[in-house]
mmCIF file of N, CA and C in Angstrom:
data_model
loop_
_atom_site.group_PDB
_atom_site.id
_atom_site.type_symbol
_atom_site.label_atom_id
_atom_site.label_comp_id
_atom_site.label_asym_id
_atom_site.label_seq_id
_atom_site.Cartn_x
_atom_site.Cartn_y
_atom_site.Cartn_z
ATOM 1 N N UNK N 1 4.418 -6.291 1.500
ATOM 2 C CA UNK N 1 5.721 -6.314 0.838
ATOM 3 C C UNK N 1 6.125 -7.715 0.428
ATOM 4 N N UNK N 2 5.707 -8.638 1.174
ATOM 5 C CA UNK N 2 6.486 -10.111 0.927
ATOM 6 C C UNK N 2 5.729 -10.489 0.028
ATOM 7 N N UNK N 3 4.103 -10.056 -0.229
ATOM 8 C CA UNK N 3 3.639 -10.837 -1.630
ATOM 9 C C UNK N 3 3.717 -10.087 -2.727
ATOM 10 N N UNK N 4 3.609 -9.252 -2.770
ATOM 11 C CA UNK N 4 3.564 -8.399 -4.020
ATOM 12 C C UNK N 4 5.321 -8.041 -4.505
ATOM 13 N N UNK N 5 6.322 -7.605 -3.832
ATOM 14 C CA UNK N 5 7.651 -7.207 -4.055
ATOM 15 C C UNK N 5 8.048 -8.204 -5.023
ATOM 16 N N UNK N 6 8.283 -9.834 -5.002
ATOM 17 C CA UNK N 6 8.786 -10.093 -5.480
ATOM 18 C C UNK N 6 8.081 -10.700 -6.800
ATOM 19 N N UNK N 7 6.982 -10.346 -6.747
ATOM 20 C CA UNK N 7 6.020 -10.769 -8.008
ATOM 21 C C UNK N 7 6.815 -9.881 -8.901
ATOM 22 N N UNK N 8 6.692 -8.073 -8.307
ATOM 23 C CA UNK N 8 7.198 -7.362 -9.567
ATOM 24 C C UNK N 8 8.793 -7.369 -9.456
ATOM 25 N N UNK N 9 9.382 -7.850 -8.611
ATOM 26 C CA UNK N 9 11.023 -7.969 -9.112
ATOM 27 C C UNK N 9 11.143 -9.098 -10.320
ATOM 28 N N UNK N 10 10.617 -10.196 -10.050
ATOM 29 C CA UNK N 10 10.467 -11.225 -11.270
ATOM 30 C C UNK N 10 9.753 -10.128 -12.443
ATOM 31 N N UNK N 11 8.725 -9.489 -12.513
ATOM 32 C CA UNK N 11 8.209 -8.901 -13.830
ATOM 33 C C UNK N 11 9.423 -7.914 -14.364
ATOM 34 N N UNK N 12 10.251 -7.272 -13.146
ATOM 35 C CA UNK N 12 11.186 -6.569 -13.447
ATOM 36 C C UNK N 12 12.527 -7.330 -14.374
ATOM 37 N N UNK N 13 12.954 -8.528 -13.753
ATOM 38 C CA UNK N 13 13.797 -9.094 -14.331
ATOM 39 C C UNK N 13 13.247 -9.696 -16.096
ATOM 40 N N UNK N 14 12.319 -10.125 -16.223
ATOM 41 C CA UNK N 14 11.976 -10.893 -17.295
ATOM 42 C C UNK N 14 11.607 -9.611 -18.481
ATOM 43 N N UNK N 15 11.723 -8.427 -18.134
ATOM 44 C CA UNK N 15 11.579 -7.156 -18.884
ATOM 45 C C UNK N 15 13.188 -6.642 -19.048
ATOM 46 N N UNK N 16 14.277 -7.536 -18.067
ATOM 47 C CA UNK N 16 15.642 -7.144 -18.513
ATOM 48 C C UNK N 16 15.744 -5.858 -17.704
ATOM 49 N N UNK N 17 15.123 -5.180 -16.784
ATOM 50 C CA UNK N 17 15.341 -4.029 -15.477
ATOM 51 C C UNK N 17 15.557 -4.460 -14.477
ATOM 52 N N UNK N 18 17.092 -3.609 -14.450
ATOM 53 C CA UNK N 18 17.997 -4.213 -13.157
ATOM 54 C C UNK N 18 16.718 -3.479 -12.059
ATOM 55 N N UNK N 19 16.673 -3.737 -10.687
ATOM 56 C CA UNK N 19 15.743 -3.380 -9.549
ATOM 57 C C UNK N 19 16.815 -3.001 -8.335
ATOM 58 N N UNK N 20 15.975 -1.962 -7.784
ATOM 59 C CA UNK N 20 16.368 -1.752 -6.556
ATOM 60 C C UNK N 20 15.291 -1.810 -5.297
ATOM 61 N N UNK N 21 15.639 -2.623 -4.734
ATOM 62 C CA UNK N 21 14.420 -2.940 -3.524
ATOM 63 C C UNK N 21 15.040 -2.980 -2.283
ATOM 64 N N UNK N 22 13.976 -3.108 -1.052
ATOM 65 C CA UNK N 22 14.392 -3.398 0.147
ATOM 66 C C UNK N 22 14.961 -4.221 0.622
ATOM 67 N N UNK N 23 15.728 -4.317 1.596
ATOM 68 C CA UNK N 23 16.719 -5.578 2.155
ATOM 69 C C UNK N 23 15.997 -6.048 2.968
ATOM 70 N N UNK N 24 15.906 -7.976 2.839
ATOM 71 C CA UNK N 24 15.535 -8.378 3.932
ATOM 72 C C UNK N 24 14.140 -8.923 3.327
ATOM 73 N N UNK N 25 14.034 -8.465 2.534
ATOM 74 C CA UNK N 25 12.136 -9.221 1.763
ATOM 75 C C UNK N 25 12.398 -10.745 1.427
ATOM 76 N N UNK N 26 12.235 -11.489 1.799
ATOM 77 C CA UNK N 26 12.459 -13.195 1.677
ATOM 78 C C UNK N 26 13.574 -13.793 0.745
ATOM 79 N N UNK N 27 13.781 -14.189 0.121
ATOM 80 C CA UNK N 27 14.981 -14.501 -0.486
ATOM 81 C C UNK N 27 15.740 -13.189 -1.593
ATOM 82 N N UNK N 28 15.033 -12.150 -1.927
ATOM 83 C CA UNK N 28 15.393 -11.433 -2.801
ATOM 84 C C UNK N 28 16.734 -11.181 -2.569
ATOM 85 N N UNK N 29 17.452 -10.714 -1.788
ATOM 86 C CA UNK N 29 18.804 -10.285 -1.331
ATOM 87 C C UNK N 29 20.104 -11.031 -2.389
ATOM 88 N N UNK N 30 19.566 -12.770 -1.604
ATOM 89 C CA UNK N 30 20.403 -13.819 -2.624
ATOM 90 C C UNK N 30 20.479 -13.570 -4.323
ATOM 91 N N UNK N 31 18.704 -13.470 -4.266
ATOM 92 C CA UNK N 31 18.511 -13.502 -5.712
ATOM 93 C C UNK N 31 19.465 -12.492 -6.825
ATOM 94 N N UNK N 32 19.212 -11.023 -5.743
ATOM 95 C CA UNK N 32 19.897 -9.533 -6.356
ATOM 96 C C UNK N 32 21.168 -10.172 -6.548
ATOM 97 N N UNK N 33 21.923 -10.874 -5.445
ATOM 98 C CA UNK N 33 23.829 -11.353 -5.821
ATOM 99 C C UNK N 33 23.870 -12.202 -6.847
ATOM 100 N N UNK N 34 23.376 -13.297 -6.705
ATOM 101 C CA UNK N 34 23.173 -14.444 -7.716
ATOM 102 C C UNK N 34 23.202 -13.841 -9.071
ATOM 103 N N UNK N 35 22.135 -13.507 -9.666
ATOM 104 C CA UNK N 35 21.773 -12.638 -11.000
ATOM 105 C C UNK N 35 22.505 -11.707 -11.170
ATOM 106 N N UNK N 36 22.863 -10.423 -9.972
ATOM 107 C CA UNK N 36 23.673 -9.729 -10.364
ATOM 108 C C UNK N 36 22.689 -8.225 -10.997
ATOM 109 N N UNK N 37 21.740 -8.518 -10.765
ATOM 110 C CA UNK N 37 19.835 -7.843 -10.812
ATOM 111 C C UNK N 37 19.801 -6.596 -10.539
ATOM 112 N N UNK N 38 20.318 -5.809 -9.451
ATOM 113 C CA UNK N 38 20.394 -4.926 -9.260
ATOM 114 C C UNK N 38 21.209 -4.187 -7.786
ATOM 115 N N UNK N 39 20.212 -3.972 -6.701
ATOM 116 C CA UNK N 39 20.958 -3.255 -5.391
ATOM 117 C C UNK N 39 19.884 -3.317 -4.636
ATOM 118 N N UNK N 40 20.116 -4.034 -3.241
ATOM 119 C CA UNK N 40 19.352 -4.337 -2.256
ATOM 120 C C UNK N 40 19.519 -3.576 -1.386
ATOM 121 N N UNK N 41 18.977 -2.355 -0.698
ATOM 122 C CA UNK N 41 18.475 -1.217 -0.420
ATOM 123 C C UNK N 41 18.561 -1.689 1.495
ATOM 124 N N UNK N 42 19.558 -1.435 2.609
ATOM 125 C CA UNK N 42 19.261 -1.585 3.315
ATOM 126 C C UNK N 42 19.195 0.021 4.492
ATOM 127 N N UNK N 43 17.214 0.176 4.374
ATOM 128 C CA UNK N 43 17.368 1.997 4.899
ATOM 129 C C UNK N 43 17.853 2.159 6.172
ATOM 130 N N UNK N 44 18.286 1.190 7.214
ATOM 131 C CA UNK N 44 18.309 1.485 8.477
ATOM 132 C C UNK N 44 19.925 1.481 8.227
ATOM 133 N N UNK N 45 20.949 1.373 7.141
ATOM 134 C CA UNK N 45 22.335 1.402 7.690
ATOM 135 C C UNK N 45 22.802 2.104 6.390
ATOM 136 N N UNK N 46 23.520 3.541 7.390
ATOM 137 C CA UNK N 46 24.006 4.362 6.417
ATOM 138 C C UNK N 46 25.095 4.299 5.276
ATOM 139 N N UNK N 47 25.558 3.267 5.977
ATOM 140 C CA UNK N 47 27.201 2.977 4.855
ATOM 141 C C UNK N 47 25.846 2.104 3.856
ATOM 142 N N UNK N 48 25.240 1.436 3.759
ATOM 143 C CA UNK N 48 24.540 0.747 2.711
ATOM 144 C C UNK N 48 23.809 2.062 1.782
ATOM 145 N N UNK N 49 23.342 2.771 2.705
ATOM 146 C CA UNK N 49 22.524 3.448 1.341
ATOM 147 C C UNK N 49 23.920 4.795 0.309
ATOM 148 N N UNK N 50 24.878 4.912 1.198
ATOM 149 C CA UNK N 50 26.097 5.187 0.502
ATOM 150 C C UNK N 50 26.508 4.365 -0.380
ATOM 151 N N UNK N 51 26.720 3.060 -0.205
ATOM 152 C CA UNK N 51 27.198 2.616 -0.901
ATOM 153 C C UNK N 51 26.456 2.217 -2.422
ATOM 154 N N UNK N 52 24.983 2.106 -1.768
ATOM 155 C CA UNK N 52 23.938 1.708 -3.012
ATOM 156 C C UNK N 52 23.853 3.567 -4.347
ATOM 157 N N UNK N 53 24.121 4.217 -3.278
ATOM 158 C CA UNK N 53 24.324 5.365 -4.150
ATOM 159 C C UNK N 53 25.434 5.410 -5.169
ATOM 160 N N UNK N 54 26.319 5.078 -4.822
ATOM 161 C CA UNK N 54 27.682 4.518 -5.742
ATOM 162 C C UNK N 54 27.753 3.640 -7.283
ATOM 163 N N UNK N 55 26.364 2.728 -6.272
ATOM 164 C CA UNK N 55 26.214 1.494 -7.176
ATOM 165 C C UNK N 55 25.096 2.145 -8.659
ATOM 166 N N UNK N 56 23.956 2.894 -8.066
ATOM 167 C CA UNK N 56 23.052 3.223 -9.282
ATOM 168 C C UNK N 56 23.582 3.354 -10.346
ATOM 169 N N UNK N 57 24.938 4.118 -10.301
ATOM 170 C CA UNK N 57 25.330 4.872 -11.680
ATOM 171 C C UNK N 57 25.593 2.862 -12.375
ATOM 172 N N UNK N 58 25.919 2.185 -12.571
ATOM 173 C CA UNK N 58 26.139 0.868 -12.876
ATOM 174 C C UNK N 58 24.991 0.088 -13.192
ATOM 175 N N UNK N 59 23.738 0.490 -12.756
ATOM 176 C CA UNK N 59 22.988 -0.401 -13.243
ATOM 177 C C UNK N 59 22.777 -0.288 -14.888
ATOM 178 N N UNK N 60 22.620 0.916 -15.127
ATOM 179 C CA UNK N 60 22.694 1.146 -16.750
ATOM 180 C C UNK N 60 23.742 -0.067 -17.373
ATOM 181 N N UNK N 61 24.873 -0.545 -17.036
ATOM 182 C CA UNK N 61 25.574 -1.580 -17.593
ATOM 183 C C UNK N 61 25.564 -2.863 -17.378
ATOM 184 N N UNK N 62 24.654 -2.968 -16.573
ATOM 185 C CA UNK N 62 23.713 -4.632 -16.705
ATOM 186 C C UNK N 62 23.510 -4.626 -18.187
ATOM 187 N N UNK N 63 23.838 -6.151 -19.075
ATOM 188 C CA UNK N 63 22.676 -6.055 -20.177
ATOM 189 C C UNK N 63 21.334 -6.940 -19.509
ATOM 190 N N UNK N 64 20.676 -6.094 -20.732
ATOM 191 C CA UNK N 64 18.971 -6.664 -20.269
ATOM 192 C C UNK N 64 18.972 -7.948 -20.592
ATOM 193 N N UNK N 65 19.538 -8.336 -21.922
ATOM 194 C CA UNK N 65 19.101 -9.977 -22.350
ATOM 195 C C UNK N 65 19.501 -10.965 -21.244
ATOM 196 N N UNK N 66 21.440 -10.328 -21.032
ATOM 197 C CA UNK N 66 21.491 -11.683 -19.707
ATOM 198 C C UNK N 66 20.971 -11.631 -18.825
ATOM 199 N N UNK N 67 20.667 -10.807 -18.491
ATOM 200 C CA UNK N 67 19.826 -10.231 -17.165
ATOM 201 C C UNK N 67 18.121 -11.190 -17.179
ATOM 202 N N UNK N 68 17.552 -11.125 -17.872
ATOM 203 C CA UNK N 68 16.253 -12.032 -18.536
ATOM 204 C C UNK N 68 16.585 -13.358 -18.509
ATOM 205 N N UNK N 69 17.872 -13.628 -19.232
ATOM 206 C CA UNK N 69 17.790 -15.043 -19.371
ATOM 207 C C UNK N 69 18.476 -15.761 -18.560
ATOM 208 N N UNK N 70 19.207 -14.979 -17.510
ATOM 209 C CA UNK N 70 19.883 -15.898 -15.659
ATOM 210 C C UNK N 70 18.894 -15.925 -14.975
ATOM 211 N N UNK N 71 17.777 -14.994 -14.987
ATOM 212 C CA UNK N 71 16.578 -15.563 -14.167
ATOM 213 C C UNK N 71 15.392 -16.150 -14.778
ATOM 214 N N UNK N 72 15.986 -16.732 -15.439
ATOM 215 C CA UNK N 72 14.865 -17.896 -16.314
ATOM 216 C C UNK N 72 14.489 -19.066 -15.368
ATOM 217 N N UNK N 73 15.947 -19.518 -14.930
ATOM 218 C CA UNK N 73 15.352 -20.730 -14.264
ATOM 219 C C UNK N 73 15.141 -21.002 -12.506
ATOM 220 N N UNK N 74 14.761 -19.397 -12.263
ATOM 221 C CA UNK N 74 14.446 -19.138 -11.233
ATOM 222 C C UNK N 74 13.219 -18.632 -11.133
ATOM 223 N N UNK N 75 12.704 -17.968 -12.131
ATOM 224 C CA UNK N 75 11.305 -17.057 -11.980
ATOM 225 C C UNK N 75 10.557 -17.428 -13.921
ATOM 226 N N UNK N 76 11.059 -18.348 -14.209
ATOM 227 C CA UNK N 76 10.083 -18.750 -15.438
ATOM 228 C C UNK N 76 9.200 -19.124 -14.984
ATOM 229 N N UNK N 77 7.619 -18.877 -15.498
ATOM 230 C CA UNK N 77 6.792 -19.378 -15.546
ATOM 231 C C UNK N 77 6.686 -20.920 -15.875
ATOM 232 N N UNK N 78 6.910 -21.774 -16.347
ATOM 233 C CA UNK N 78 7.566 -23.010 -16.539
ATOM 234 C C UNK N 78 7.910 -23.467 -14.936
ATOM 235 N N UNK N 79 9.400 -23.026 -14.608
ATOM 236 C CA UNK N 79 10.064 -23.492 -13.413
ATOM 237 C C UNK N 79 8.955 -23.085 -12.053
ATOM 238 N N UNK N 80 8.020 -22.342 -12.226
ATOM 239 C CA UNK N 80 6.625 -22.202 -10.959
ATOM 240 C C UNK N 80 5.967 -23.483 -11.186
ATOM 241 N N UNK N 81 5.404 -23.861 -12.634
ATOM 242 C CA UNK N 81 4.541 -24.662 -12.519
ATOM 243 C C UNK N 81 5.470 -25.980 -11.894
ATOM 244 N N UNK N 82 6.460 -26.336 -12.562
ATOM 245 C CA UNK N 82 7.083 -27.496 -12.087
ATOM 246 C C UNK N 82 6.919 -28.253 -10.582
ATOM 247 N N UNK N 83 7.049 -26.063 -10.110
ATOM 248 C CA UNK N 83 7.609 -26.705 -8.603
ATOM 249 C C UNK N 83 6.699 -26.632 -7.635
ATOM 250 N N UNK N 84 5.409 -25.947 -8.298
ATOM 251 C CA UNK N 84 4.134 -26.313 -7.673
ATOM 252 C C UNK N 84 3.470 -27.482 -7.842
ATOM 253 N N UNK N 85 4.047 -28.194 -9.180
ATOM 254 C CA UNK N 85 3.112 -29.751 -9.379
ATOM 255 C C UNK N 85 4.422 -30.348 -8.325
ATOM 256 N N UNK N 86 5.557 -30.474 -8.388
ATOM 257 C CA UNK N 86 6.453 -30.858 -7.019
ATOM 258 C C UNK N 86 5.921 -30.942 -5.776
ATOM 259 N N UNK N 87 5.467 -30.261 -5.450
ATOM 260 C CA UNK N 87 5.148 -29.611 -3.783
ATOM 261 C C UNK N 87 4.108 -30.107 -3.491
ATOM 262 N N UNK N 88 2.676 -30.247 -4.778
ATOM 263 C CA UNK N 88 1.778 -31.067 -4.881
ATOM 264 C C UNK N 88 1.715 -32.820 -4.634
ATOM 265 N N UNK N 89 3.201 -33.046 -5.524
ATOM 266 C CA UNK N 89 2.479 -34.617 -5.445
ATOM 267 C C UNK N 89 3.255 -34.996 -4.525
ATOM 268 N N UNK N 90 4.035 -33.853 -3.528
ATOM 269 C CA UNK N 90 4.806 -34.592 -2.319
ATOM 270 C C UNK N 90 3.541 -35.132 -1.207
ATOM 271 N N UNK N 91 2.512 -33.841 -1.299
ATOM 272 C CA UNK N 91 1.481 -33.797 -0.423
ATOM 273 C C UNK N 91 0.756 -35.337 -0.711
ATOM 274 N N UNK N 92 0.356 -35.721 -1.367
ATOM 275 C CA UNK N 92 -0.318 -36.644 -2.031
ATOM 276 C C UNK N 92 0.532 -38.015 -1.862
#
C-alpha cells in the first residue's frame, strides 16, 4: 500500500480525479485536505465511513483543471526530480 497507493493517487490527481483512499497511508491524508482531492477513507471508524458517504455525492464538483494544477507542485514530475537531485547533493 505505501508504494504503490500514492504513485496512483498522484496519476489520479494529474488526470483531474478526485480519489478516495485509505486513511493513514503516509502523508496522503494532508495531501487529500490541502488539495481538497478527494475523501480519506477511515474503515475502522464508523462515523468516518458515514460521513465519507455524505461526502461522495461532492466529488463530482471538484473541477478537474484546479484539481491538476494545485498538485503540480507537489507531485510534478519536475518537483520529484528537483527534490531527488536535493537529497542527492545533500549526501555528497
Amino acid at each position: 500500500r505505501l508504494g504503490t497507493s500514492p504513485t496512483k493517487f498522484a496519476e489520479s490527481l494529474a488526470l483531474g480525479v478526485p480519489v478516495v483512499v485509505s486513511a493513514n497511508i503516509g502523508d496522503l491524508d494532508k495531501h487529500i485536505k490541502l488539495l481538497n482531492a478527494g475523501i480519506s477513507l477511515d474503515l475502522s471508524d464508523e462515523y468516518s465511513i458515514e460521513k465519507s458517504i455524505d461526502m461522495i455525492k461532492h466529488l463530482s464538483e471538484i473541477n478537474p483543471n484546479q484539481l491538476r494544477n494545485s498538485s503540480k507542485d507537489i507531485y510534478s514530475l519536475e518537483t520529484g526530480v528537483n527534490t531527488y537531485i536535493s537529497v542527492y547533493q545533500d549526501l555528497y
